[in-house]
PDB file of C-alpha atoms in Angstrom:
ATOM      1  CA  MET A   1    -204.601  -0.920  -5.109  1.00 47.00           C
ATOM      2  CA  ALA A   2    -205.831   1.611  -7.657  1.00 54.00           C
ATOM      3  CA  GLU A   3    -209.462   2.745  -7.663  1.00 63.00           C
ATOM      4  CA  ASN A   4    -211.682   3.829 -10.562  1.00 74.00           C
ATOM      5  CA  ILE A   5    -213.657   7.031  -9.986  1.00 78.00           C
ATOM      6  CA  SER A   6    -216.103   8.973 -12.115  1.00 83.00           C
ATOM      7  CA  ALA A   7    -217.939  12.265 -11.684  1.00 85.00           C
ATOM      8  CA  THR A   8    -219.806  14.845 -13.724  1.00 90.00           C
ATOM      9  CA  LEU A   9    -219.592  18.463 -12.579  1.00 90.00           C
ATOM     10  CA  VAL A  10    -221.302  21.576 -13.950  1.00 93.00           C
ATOM     11  CA  VAL A  11    -219.564  24.969 -13.984  1.00 93.00           C
ATOM     12  CA  PRO A  12    -221.502  27.478 -11.812  1.00 90.00           C
ATOM     13  CA  ALA A  13    -221.863  31.136 -12.755  1.00 89.00           C
ATOM     14  CA  GLU A  14    -219.222  32.329 -10.297  1.00 85.00           C
ATOM     15  CA  LEU A  15    -216.516  30.208 -11.959  1.00 90.00           C
ATOM     16  CA  ALA A  16    -217.349  31.033 -15.579  1.00 91.00           C
ATOM     17  CA  ALA A  17    -214.629  32.590 -17.779  1.00 92.00           C
ATOM     18  CA  GLN A  18    -211.820  31.097 -15.676  1.00 92.00           C
ATOM     19  CA  ARG A  19    -209.117  28.601 -16.684  1.00 93.00           C
ATOM     20  CA  LEU A  20    -210.215  24.980 -16.757  1.00 94.00           C
ATOM     21  CA  ASP A  21    -207.524  23.798 -14.348  1.00 92.00           C
ATOM     22  CA  ARG A  22    -208.447  26.444 -11.758  1.00 90.00           C
ATOM     23  CA  VAL A  23    -212.130  25.589 -12.011  1.00 92.00           C
ATOM     24  CA  ALA A  24    -211.363  21.883 -11.660  1.00 92.00           C
ATOM     25  CA  VAL A  25    -209.392  22.542  -8.475  1.00 86.00           C
ATOM     26  CA  GLU A  26    -212.374  24.466  -7.054  1.00 85.00           C
ATOM     27  CA  LEU A  27    -214.870  21.748  -8.024  1.00 87.00           C
ATOM     28  CA  LEU A  28    -212.631  18.845  -6.965  1.00 83.00           C
ATOM     29  CA  PRO A  29    -210.992  20.140  -3.758  1.00 72.00           C
ATOM     30  CA  GLN A  30    -210.444  16.626  -2.435  1.00 64.00           C
ATOM     31  CA  TYR A  31    -207.735  16.044  -5.050  1.00 73.00           C
ATOM     32  CA  SER A  32    -204.364  17.733  -5.365  1.00 69.00           C
ATOM     33  CA  ARG A  33    -203.665  20.304  -8.077  1.00 77.00           C
ATOM     34  CA  ALA A  34    -200.909  18.088  -9.493  1.00 76.00           C
ATOM     35  CA  ARG A  35    -203.275  15.128  -9.803  1.00 80.00           C
ATOM     36  CA  ILE A  36    -205.886  17.243 -11.614  1.00 88.00           C
ATOM     37  CA  GLN A  37    -203.240  18.550 -14.006  1.00 89.00           C
ATOM     38  CA  ASN A  38    -202.229  14.971 -14.804  1.00 88.00           C
ATOM     39  CA  TRP A  39    -205.846  13.977 -15.429  1.00 92.00           C
ATOM     40  CA  LEU A  40    -206.240  16.849 -17.889  1.00 94.00           C
ATOM     41  CA  LYS A  41    -203.047  15.904 -19.745  1.00 93.00           C
ATOM     42  CA  SER A  42    -204.026  12.241 -19.958  1.00 93.00           C
ATOM     43  CA  GLY A  43    -207.622  12.953 -21.020  1.00 94.00           C
ATOM     44  CA  GLN A  44    -209.137  11.397 -17.910  1.00 94.00           C
ATOM     45  CA  LEU A  45    -210.702  14.769 -17.117  1.00 95.00           C
ATOM     46  CA  ARG A  46    -212.566  16.257 -20.105  1.00 95.00           C
ATOM     47  CA  LEU A  47    -214.547  19.371 -20.902  1.00 95.00           C
ATOM     48  CA  ASN A  48    -217.980  18.664 -22.371  1.00 95.00           C
ATOM     49  CA  GLY A  49    -216.813  15.171 -23.262  1.00 93.00           C
ATOM     50  CA  GLN A  50    -213.753  16.359 -25.203  1.00 94.00           C
ATOM     51  CA  PRO A  51    -210.035  16.549 -24.266  1.00 93.00           C
ATOM     52  CA  ALA A  52    -209.096  20.072 -23.217  1.00 94.00           C
ATOM     53  CA  ARG A  53    -206.093  22.103 -22.176  1.00 93.00           C
ATOM     54  CA  ALA A  54    -205.545  23.401 -18.662  1.00 92.00           C
ATOM     55  CA  LYS A  55    -205.555  26.997 -19.929  1.00 93.00           C
ATOM     56  CA  ASP A  56    -208.872  26.715 -21.802  1.00 94.00           C
ATOM     57  CA  LYS A  57    -211.571  29.055 -20.477  1.00 95.00           C
ATOM     58  CA  VAL A  58    -214.850  27.557 -19.318  1.00 95.00           C
ATOM     59  CA  ARG A  59    -218.381  28.893 -19.690  1.00 95.00           C
ATOM     60  CA  ILE A  60    -221.344  28.728 -17.359  1.00 94.00           C
ATOM     61  CA  HIS A  61    -223.034  25.293 -17.463  1.00 94.00           C
ATOM     62  CA  ASP A  62    -220.022  23.665 -19.145  1.00 95.00           C
ATOM     63  CA  ARG A  63    -219.601  20.041 -18.048  1.00 95.00           C
ATOM     64  CA  LEU A  64    -216.461  18.505 -16.533  1.00 95.00           C
ATOM     65  CA  ASP A  65    -216.361  14.740 -17.024  1.00 94.00           C
ATOM     66  CA  LEU A  66    -214.011  12.770 -14.795  1.00 93.00           C
ATOM     67  CA  ASN A  67    -213.243   9.116 -15.459  1.00 91.00           C
ATOM     68  CA  ALA A  68    -209.946   8.359 -13.802  1.00 87.00           C
ATOM     69  CA  ILE A  69    -207.858   5.882 -11.886  1.00 76.00           C
ATOM     70  CA  VAL A  70    -206.776   6.933  -8.400  1.00 69.00           C
ATOM     71  CA  ALA A  71    -203.399   5.406  -7.626  1.00 61.00           C
ATOM     72  CA  ASP A  72    -201.316   6.023  -4.534  1.00 57.00           C
ATOM     73  CA  GLU A  73    -201.240   9.753  -3.805  1.00 56.00           C
ATOM     74  CA  GLY A  74    -197.584   9.899  -2.828  1.00 61.00           C
ATOM     75  CA  GLU A  75    -194.446   7.932  -2.099  1.00 73.00           C
ATOM     76  CA  TRP A  76    -194.399   8.880   1.555  1.00 85.00           C
ATOM     77  CA  ASP A  77    -192.864   6.557   4.116  1.00 89.00           C
ATOM     78  CA  ALA A  78    -194.918   4.984   6.867  1.00 94.00           C
ATOM     79  CA  GLN A  79    -193.300   5.589  10.260  1.00 96.00           C
ATOM     80  CA  ALA A  80    -194.145   4.162  13.666  1.00 96.00           C
ATOM     81  CA  ILE A  81    -194.806   7.546  15.281  1.00 97.00           C
ATOM     82  CA  PRO A  82    -197.185   7.504  18.268  1.00 96.00           C
ATOM     83  CA  LEU A  83    -200.582   9.139  17.745  1.00 97.00           C
ATOM     84  CA  THR A  84    -202.990  10.323  20.413  1.00 98.00           C
ATOM     85  CA  ILE A  85    -206.224   8.912  19.011  1.00 98.00           C
ATOM     86  CA  VAL A  86    -209.419  10.507  20.307  1.00 98.00           C
ATOM     87  CA  TYR A  87    -211.847   8.600  18.081  1.00 98.00           C
ATOM     88  CA  GLU A  88    -211.671   6.019  15.310  1.00 98.00           C
ATOM     89  CA  ASP A  89    -214.027   3.938  13.190  1.00 97.00           C
ATOM     90  CA  ASP A  90    -213.975   2.608   9.620  1.00 95.00           C
ATOM     91  CA  HIS A  91    -214.389   6.102   8.147  1.00 96.00           C
ATOM     92  CA  LEU A  92    -212.928   8.635  10.592  1.00 98.00           C
ATOM     93  CA  LEU A  93    -209.771   9.107  12.610  1.00 98.00           C
ATOM     94  CA  VAL A  94    -209.630  11.995  15.090  1.00 98.00           C
ATOM     95  CA  ILE A  95    -206.286  12.772  16.711  1.00 98.00           C
ATOM     96  CA  ASN A  96    -204.988  15.266  19.248  1.00 98.00           C
ATOM     97  CA  LYS A  97    -201.901  16.674  17.525  1.00 98.00           C
ATOM     98  CA  PRO A  98    -199.075  17.824  19.795  1.00 97.00           C
ATOM     99  CA  PRO A  99    -197.087  20.968  19.016  1.00 95.00           C
ATOM    100  CA  ASP A 100    -193.877  20.715  16.986  1.00 93.00           C
ATOM    101  CA  PHE A 101    -195.447  18.162  14.646  1.00 95.00           C
ATOM    102  CA  VAL A 102    -195.729  18.935  10.914  1.00 93.00           C
ATOM    103  CA  VAL A 103    -198.930  17.655   9.291  1.00 93.00           C
ATOM    104  CA  HIS A 104    -197.958  17.052   5.658  1.00 88.00           C
ATOM    105  CA  PRO A 105    -194.633  16.126   4.016  1.00 84.00           C
ATOM    106  CA  ALA A 106    -193.014  18.896   2.002  1.00 78.00           C
ATOM    107  CA  PRO A 107    -189.689  19.468   0.263  1.00 72.00           C
ATOM    108  CA  GLY A 108    -187.037  19.339   2.945  1.00 73.00           C
ATOM    109  CA  HIS A 109    -189.420  17.755   5.444  1.00 77.00           C
ATOM    110  CA  THR A 110    -190.565  14.413   4.058  1.00 84.00           C
ATOM    111  CA  ARG A 111    -190.494  12.406   7.313  1.00 91.00           C
ATOM    112  CA  ASN A 112    -191.706  12.665  10.900  1.00 94.00           C
ATOM    113  CA  THR A 113    -195.064  14.168   9.923  1.00 95.00           C
ATOM    114  CA  VAL A 114    -198.661  13.333  10.748  1.00 96.00           C
ATOM    115  CA  VAL A 115    -199.012  11.753   7.294  1.00 95.00           C
ATOM    116  CA  ASN A 116    -196.071   9.429   7.941  1.00 96.00           C
ATOM    117  CA  ALA A 117    -197.648   8.438  11.252  1.00 97.00           C
ATOM    118  CA  VAL A 118    -201.174   7.787   9.949  1.00 97.00           C
ATOM    119  CA  LEU A 119    -199.853   5.728   7.019  1.00 96.00           C
ATOM    120  CA  HIS A 120    -198.228   3.403   9.541  1.00 96.00           C
ATOM    121  CA  HIS A 121    -201.405   3.284  11.607  1.00 97.00           C
ATOM    122  CA  CYS A 122    -203.636   2.728   8.561  1.00 96.00           C
ATOM    123  CA  PRO A 123    -201.733   1.817   5.351  1.00 93.00           C
ATOM    124  CA  ALA A 124    -204.919   2.000   3.224  1.00 91.00           C
ATOM    125  CA  LEU A 125    -204.855   5.799   3.583  1.00 92.00           C
ATOM    126  CA  ARG A 126    -202.194   5.797   0.868  1.00 87.00           C
ATOM    127  CA  GLN A 127    -205.051   5.457  -1.643  1.00 82.00           C
ATOM    128  CA  LEU A 128    -206.828   8.617  -0.501  1.00 85.00           C
ATOM    129  CA  PRO A 129    -206.135  12.195  -1.597  1.00 80.00           C
ATOM    130  CA  ARG A 130    -203.449  13.654   0.683  1.00 84.00           C
ATOM    131  CA  ALA A 131    -203.572  10.436   2.732  1.00 90.00           C
ATOM    132  CA  GLY A 132    -206.960  11.433   4.129  1.00 92.00           C
ATOM    133  CA  ILE A 133    -205.875  14.866   5.367  1.00 92.00           C
ATOM    134  CA  VAL A 134    -208.722  17.333   4.793  1.00 91.00           C
ATOM    135  CA  HIS A 135    -207.532  20.234   6.942  1.00 90.00           C
ATOM    136  CA  ARG A 136    -204.282  21.174   8.599  1.00 88.00           C
ATOM    137  CA  LEU A 137    -202.920  22.645  11.775  1.00 94.00           C
ATOM    138  CA  ASP A 138    -199.715  24.644  11.752  1.00 93.00           C
ATOM    139  CA  LYS A 139    -196.626  22.816  12.983  1.00 93.00           C
ATOM    140  CA  ASP A 140    -196.731  24.598  16.343  1.00 95.00           C
ATOM    141  CA  THR A 141    -200.510  24.597  16.809  1.00 97.00           C
ATOM    142  CA  SER A 142    -201.787  21.736  18.942  1.00 98.00           C
ATOM    143  CA  GLY A 143    -205.184  20.097  19.054  1.00 98.00           C
ATOM    144  CA  LEU A 144    -207.890  18.154  17.248  1.00 98.00           C
ATOM    145  CA  MET A 145    -207.673  17.046  13.617  1.00 97.00           C
ATOM    146  CA  VAL A 146    -209.992  14.746  11.681  1.00 98.00           C
ATOM    147  CA  ILE A 147    -208.612  12.434   8.995  1.00 97.00           C
ATOM    148  CA  ALA A 148    -210.749  10.581   6.451  1.00 96.00           C
ATOM    149  CA  LYS A 149    -210.304   6.802   6.227  1.00 94.00           C
ATOM    150  CA  SER A 150    -212.539   6.242   3.190  1.00 90.00           C
ATOM    151  CA  LEU A 151    -213.205   8.077  -0.056  1.00 82.00           C
ATOM    152  CA  GLU A 152    -216.830   8.613   0.991  1.00 85.00           C
ATOM    153  CA  ALA A 153    -215.683  10.215   4.229  1.00 91.00           C
ATOM    154  CA  HIS A 154    -213.155  12.351   2.374  1.00 89.00           C
ATOM    155  CA  HIS A 155    -215.835  13.737   0.029  1.00 83.00           C
ATOM    156  CA  SER A 156    -218.163  14.420   2.964  1.00 90.00           C
ATOM    157  CA  LEU A 157    -215.570  16.145   5.147  1.00 92.00           C
ATOM    158  CA  VAL A 158    -214.362  18.374   2.307  1.00 86.00           C
ATOM    159  CA  ARG A 159    -217.965  19.369   1.624  1.00 84.00           C
ATOM    160  CA  GLN A 160    -218.551  20.114   5.318  1.00 90.00           C
ATOM    161  CA  LEU A 161    -215.498  22.347   5.387  1.00 88.00           C
ATOM    162  CA  GLN A 162    -216.750  24.182   2.310  1.00 81.00           C
ATOM    163  CA  ASP A 163    -220.301  24.713   3.536  1.00 83.00           C
ATOM    164  CA  ARG A 164    -219.082  25.526   7.074  1.00 86.00           C
ATOM    165  CA  SER A 165    -221.083  22.754   8.728  1.00 91.00           C
ATOM    166  CA  MET A 166    -217.907  21.440  10.375  1.00 94.00           C
ATOM    167  CA  GLY A 167    -217.383  23.242  13.674  1.00 93.00           C
ATOM    168  CA  ARG A 168    -213.846  24.108  14.797  1.00 94.00           C
ATOM    169  CA  GLN A 169    -213.091  26.023  17.972  1.00 96.00           C
ATOM    170  CA  TYR A 170    -209.712  27.112  19.283  1.00 98.00           C
ATOM    171  CA  GLU A 171    -208.274  28.650  22.430  1.00 98.00           C
ATOM    172  CA  ALA A 172    -205.443  31.140  22.424  1.00 98.00           C
ATOM    173  CA  ILE A 173    -203.496  33.436  24.700  1.00 98.00           C
ATOM    174  CA  VAL A 174    -203.128  36.812  23.038  1.00 97.00           C
ATOM    175  CA  TRP A 175    -201.401  40.074  23.864  1.00 95.00           C
ATOM    176  CA  GLY A 176    -203.536  42.822  25.391  1.00 94.00           C
ATOM    177  CA  GLU A 177    -206.385  43.091  27.858  1.00 94.00           C
ATOM    178  CA  LEU A 178    -209.583  42.673  25.840  1.00 95.00           C
ATOM    179  CA  THR A 179    -212.888  43.723  27.402  1.00 93.00           C
ATOM    180  CA  GLY A 180    -215.163  41.518  25.291  1.00 95.00           C
ATOM    181  CA  GLY A 181    -215.563  39.399  22.209  1.00 96.00           C
ATOM    182  CA  GLY A 182    -216.122  40.269  18.586  1.00 97.00           C
ATOM    183  CA  THR A 183    -215.765  39.229  14.963  1.00 97.00           C
ATOM    184  CA  VAL A 184    -212.957  39.821  12.479  1.00 97.00           C
ATOM    185  CA  ASP A 185    -214.228  39.872   8.902  1.00 96.00           C
ATOM    186  CA  ALA A 186    -211.159  40.603   6.775  1.00 96.00           C
ATOM    187  CA  ALA A 187    -210.030  38.960   3.527  1.00 95.00           C
ATOM    188  CA  ILE A 188    -206.707  37.082   3.564  1.00 94.00           C
ATOM    189  CA  ALA A 189    -204.128  36.496   0.839  1.00 92.00           C
ATOM    190  CA  ARG A 190    -200.372  36.193   0.424  1.00 90.00           C
ATOM    191  CA  CYS A 191    -198.579  39.181   1.867  1.00 91.00           C
ATOM    192  CA  PRO A 192    -197.504  41.415  -1.062  1.00 89.00           C
ATOM    193  CA  ARG A 193    -194.248  42.274   0.719  1.00 88.00           C
ATOM    194  CA  ASN A 194    -193.362  38.787   1.961  1.00 89.00           C
ATOM    195  CA  ARG A 195    -194.705  35.798   0.022  1.00 82.00           C
ATOM    196  CA  GLN A 196    -193.844  33.472   2.917  1.00 85.00           C
ATOM    197  CA  LYS A 197    -196.540  35.113   5.036  1.00 91.00           C
ATOM    198  CA  MET A 198    -200.286  35.687   4.830  1.00 93.00           C
ATOM    199  CA  ALA A 199    -201.908  39.065   5.444  1.00 94.00           C
ATOM    200  CA  VAL A 200    -205.179  40.954   5.410  1.00 95.00           C
ATOM    201  CA  VAL A 201    -205.366  42.052   1.769  1.00 94.00           C
ATOM    202  CA  ALA A 202    -208.161  43.803  -0.121  1.00 92.00           C
ATOM    203  CA  GLY A 203    -209.452  41.394  -2.752  1.00 89.00           C
ATOM    204  CA  GLY A 204    -208.177  38.329  -0.873  1.00 90.00           C
ATOM    205  CA  LYS A 205    -210.260  35.308   0.078  1.00 89.00           C
ATOM    206  CA  THR A 206    -213.137  35.874   2.496  1.00 90.00           C
ATOM    207  CA  ALA A 207    -212.156  35.053   6.079  1.00 93.00           C
ATOM    208  CA  VAL A 208    -214.263  35.384   9.232  1.00 94.00           C
ATOM    209  CA  THR A 209    -213.131  34.674  12.802  1.00 96.00           C
ATOM    210  CA  HIS A 210    -215.347  35.035  15.886  1.00 97.00           C
ATOM    211  CA  TYR A 211    -213.691  35.427  19.280  1.00 98.00           C
ATOM    212  CA  GLN A 212    -214.982  35.296  22.847  1.00 98.00           C
ATOM    213  CA  LEU A 213    -213.173  36.526  25.937  1.00 98.00           C
ATOM    214  CA  LEU A 214    -212.667  33.746  28.474  1.00 97.00           C
ATOM    215  CA  LYS A 215    -210.336  35.406  30.964  1.00 97.00           C
ATOM    216  CA  ARG A 216    -208.337  38.616  31.318  1.00 97.00           C
ATOM    217  CA  PHE A 217    -204.805  38.821  32.685  1.00 97.00           C
ATOM    218  CA  VAL A 218    -202.381  41.666  33.146  1.00 95.00           C
ATOM    219  CA  GLY A 219    -201.082  42.276  29.631  1.00 94.00           C
ATOM    220  CA  CYS A 220    -202.808  39.235  28.058  1.00 96.00           C
ATOM    221  CA  SER A 221    -206.204  37.607  27.417  1.00 97.00           C
ATOM    222  CA  GLN A 222    -207.457  34.054  26.975  1.00 98.00           C
ATOM    223  CA  LEU A 223    -209.828  33.687  24.028  1.00 98.00           C
ATOM    224  CA  ARG A 224    -212.134  31.071  22.519  1.00 98.00           C
ATOM    225  CA  LEU A 225    -212.189  31.420  18.716  1.00 98.00           C
ATOM    226  CA  LYS A 226    -214.484  29.985  16.055  1.00 96.00           C
ATOM    227  CA  LEU A 227    -213.721  29.855  12.341  1.00 91.00           C
ATOM    228  CA  GLU A 228    -216.277  30.394   9.600  1.00 87.00           C
ATOM    229  CA  SER A 229    -213.571  29.882   6.981  1.00 81.00           C
ATOM    230  CA  GLY A 230    -210.260  28.065   6.982  1.00 82.00           C
ATOM    231  CA  ARG A 231    -207.600  30.253   5.425  1.00 88.00           C
ATOM    232  CA  THR A 232    -203.903  29.608   5.995  1.00 88.00           C
ATOM    233  CA  HIS A 233    -202.812  31.107   9.338  1.00 94.00           C
ATOM    234  CA  GLN A 234    -206.260  32.724   9.642  1.00 95.00           C
ATOM    235  CA  ILE A 235    -206.419  33.116  13.424  1.00 97.00           C
ATOM    236  CA  ARG A 236    -202.837  34.315  13.659  1.00 96.00           C
ATOM    237  CA  VAL A 237    -203.315  36.877  10.888  1.00 97.00           C
ATOM    238  CA  HIS A 238    -206.654  38.128  12.203  1.00 97.00           C
ATOM    239  CA  MET A 239    -205.439  38.517  15.771  1.00 97.00           C
ATOM    240  CA  THR A 240    -202.431  40.495  14.577  1.00 96.00           C
ATOM    241  CA  HIS A 241    -204.740  42.601  12.403  1.00 96.00           C
ATOM    242  CA  ILE A 242    -206.695  43.755  15.481  1.00 96.00           C
ATOM    243  CA  ARG A 243    -203.441  44.292  17.419  1.00 94.00           C
ATOM    244  CA  HIS A 244    -203.884  41.313  19.735  1.00 96.00           C
ATOM    245  CA  SER A 245    -201.384  38.879  18.274  1.00 96.00           C
ATOM    246  CA  ILE A 246    -200.911  35.431  19.773  1.00 97.00           C
ATOM    247  CA  VAL A 247    -198.293  35.032  22.475  1.00 96.00           C
ATOM    248  CA  GLY A 248    -195.253  33.174  21.141  1.00 95.00           C
ATOM    249  CA  ASP A 249    -196.036  33.823  17.463  1.00 95.00           C
ATOM    250  CA  LEU A 250    -192.655  34.792  16.021  1.00 91.00           C
ATOM    251  CA  THR A 251    -194.011  35.151  12.470  1.00 93.00           C
ATOM    252  CA  TYR A 252    -196.940  37.482  13.071  1.00 93.00           C
ATOM    253  CA  GLY A 253    -196.643  38.470  16.705  1.00 87.00           C
ATOM    254  CA  HIS A 254    -195.640  41.673  18.432  1.00 77.00           C
ATOM    255  CA  HIS A 255    -196.218  42.818  22.005  1.00 74.00           C
ATOM    256  CA  SER A 256    -195.918  46.590  21.467  1.00 69.00           C
ATOM    257  CA  GLY A 257    -194.311  47.345  24.808  1.00 77.00           C
ATOM    258  CA  ARG A 258    -196.796  45.269  26.841  1.00 82.00           C
ATOM    259  CA  LEU A 259    -193.962  43.310  28.486  1.00 86.00           C
ATOM    260  CA  LYS A 260    -193.365  46.126  30.961  1.00 86.00           C
ATOM    261  CA  THR A 261    -196.830  45.552  32.472  1.00 89.00           C
ATOM    262  CA  LEU A 262    -196.046  41.932  33.379  1.00 92.00           C
ATOM    263  CA  SER A 263    -194.624  40.503  36.572  1.00 92.00           C
ATOM    264  CA  THR A 264    -191.214  38.870  36.384  1.00 94.00           C
ATOM    265  CA  GLN A 265    -192.820  35.416  36.477  1.00 95.00           C
ATOM    266  CA  ALA A 266    -195.255  36.258  33.676  1.00 94.00           C
ATOM    267  CA  ARG A 267    -192.561  37.937  31.575  1.00 94.00           C
ATOM    268  CA  ASP A 268    -190.318  34.889  31.829  1.00 94.00           C
ATOM    269  CA  ALA A 269    -193.251  32.606  30.894  1.00 95.00           C
ATOM    270  CA  VAL A 270    -194.338  34.506  27.768  1.00 94.00           C
ATOM    271  CA  LEU A 271    -190.808  35.146  26.535  1.00 92.00           C
ATOM    272  CA  GLY A 272    -189.910  31.509  27.054  1.00 93.00           C
ATOM    273  CA  PHE A 273    -193.034  30.096  25.425  1.00 96.00           C
ATOM    274  CA  PRO A 274    -191.668  28.121  22.457  1.00 94.00           C
ATOM    275  CA  ARG A 275    -194.602  28.376  20.014  1.00 96.00           C
ATOM    276  CA  GLN A 276    -197.796  30.274  19.263  1.00 96.00           C
ATOM    277  CA  ALA A 277    -200.173  29.750  22.197  1.00 98.00           C
ATOM    278  CA  LEU A 278    -202.950  28.298  20.025  1.00 98.00           C
ATOM    279  CA  HIS A 279    -204.848  25.037  20.532  1.00 98.00           C
ATOM    280  CA  ALA A 280    -207.626  23.437  18.459  1.00 98.00           C
ATOM    281  CA  ARG A 281    -209.848  22.692  21.420  1.00 98.00           C
ATOM    282  CA  ALA A 282    -213.153  21.435  19.978  1.00 98.00           C
ATOM    283  CA  LEU A 283    -214.332  19.773  16.769  1.00 97.00           C
ATOM    284  CA  SER A 284    -217.816  18.826  15.566  1.00 97.00           C
ATOM    285  CA  LEU A 285    -218.986  17.282  12.301  1.00 97.00           C
ATOM    286  CA  ILE A 286    -221.678  15.175  10.679  1.00 97.00           C
ATOM    287  CA  HIS A 287    -220.651  11.545  10.436  1.00 97.00           C
ATOM    288  CA  PRO A 288    -220.304  10.759   6.710  1.00 93.00           C
ATOM    289  CA  MET A 289    -222.145   7.442   6.925  1.00 93.00           C
ATOM    290  CA  THR A 290    -224.633   7.700   9.817  1.00 94.00           C
ATOM    291  CA  GLY A 291    -225.544  11.385   9.588  1.00 95.00           C
ATOM    292  CA  ALA A 292    -225.109  11.707  13.363  1.00 96.00           C
ATOM    293  CA  VAL A 293    -223.479  14.815  14.803  1.00 97.00           C
ATOM    294  CA  LYS A 294    -220.168  13.915  16.440  1.00 97.00           C
ATOM    295  CA  SER A 295    -218.309  16.238  18.802  1.00 98.00           C
ATOM    296  CA  TRP A 296    -214.986  16.101  20.643  1.00 98.00           C
ATOM    297  CA  GLU A 297    -213.136  18.421  23.002  1.00 97.00           C
ATOM    298  CA  THR A 298    -209.655  18.269  24.507  1.00 97.00           C
ATOM    299  CA  GLU A 299    -207.995  19.886  27.483  1.00 96.00           C
ATOM    300  CA  LEU A 300    -205.394  22.573  26.911  1.00 97.00           C
ATOM    301  CA  PRO A 301    -201.908  21.056  26.623  1.00 97.00           C
ATOM    302  CA  ASP A 302    -199.557  21.270  29.600  1.00 97.00           C
ATOM    303  CA  ASP A 303    -197.477  24.112  28.167  1.00 97.00           C
ATOM    304  CA  MET A 304    -200.503  26.394  27.721  1.00 98.00           C
ATOM    305  CA  GLN A 305    -201.818  25.524  31.169  1.00 98.00           C
ATOM    306  CA  ALA A 306    -198.431  26.420  32.651  1.00 97.00           C
ATOM    307  CA  LEU A 307    -198.437  29.705  30.730  1.00 98.00           C
ATOM    308  CA  ILE A 308    -201.889  30.608  32.068  1.00 98.00           C
ATOM    309  CA  ALA A 309    -200.806  29.726  35.610  1.00 97.00           C
ATOM    310  CA  ALA A 310    -197.897  32.180  35.312  1.00 97.00           C
ATOM    311  CA  LEU A 311    -200.122  35.108  34.282  1.00 97.00           C
ATOM    312  CA  GLU A 312    -201.774  37.475  36.762  1.00 96.00           C
ATOM    313  CA  PRO A 313    -205.604  37.404  36.546  1.00 95.00           C
ATOM    314  CA  ILE A 314    -207.635  40.620  36.491  1.00 92.00           C
ATOM    315  CA  GLY A 315    -210.832  40.520  38.505  1.00 72.00           C
TER     316      GLY A 315
END
């Protein structure tokens, strides 16, 4: 069933002099870029009450008027794929995603994703932007994800991600023997040399990652990490930037000769680890309807626990 929506948005100073379509994407992050483009073409999204082109430049205090019909977001198939549900009510669905599980359908990978699974579990999610997905985990990152089940929840969760009131904590096994925690404050953008990767780039989007040392091992460390922002591959890029890349990360990782410090058991475990050793361990948010703070935490998956057991503790 289609749904009528309306909104009036005012252009803030920091977005003035930019293209209308880019500003609309910033002000309406809960909707896909393609959907916003269609609304502009059809006149459902107007500038100061008048039809406008995507390339038109906006001025401070300009008004974006949205009066649109939200139809199904995509033609994705519902599939009976098991989900590990941690929490569910009429507005929220929290799952513990296993590794080797893609979140969103993409060209060449339109089935066997989290979206396919949640559409089978809750068919009404087809009406929501991106089927209720408000944040993603990489295919080979395990752990907690929240999915919106109502438009009100979707708006609230997107806003919480933007204002950083949603708490997300991860655990990782990284290369190197750290002696303490710290903060990485380094902007991230597409890698200029390889557009398939992200990198620390001057002028990129602000990205801040805090990390805390949990345990030291010969050649490796176990960290707890907290995100202030949510850039693509942020933890993986930041850990590589400080020369402590995540064990098993074939895209960004390197061990810089540290293998020779490991025992045979530990060497076999890290070389045989089939993914980046990264798990979304804890999640907290404000419930969109009740205003209550909700928190969840999961144990490390079996493969990461086995990896830790194979490493040699220091101290």
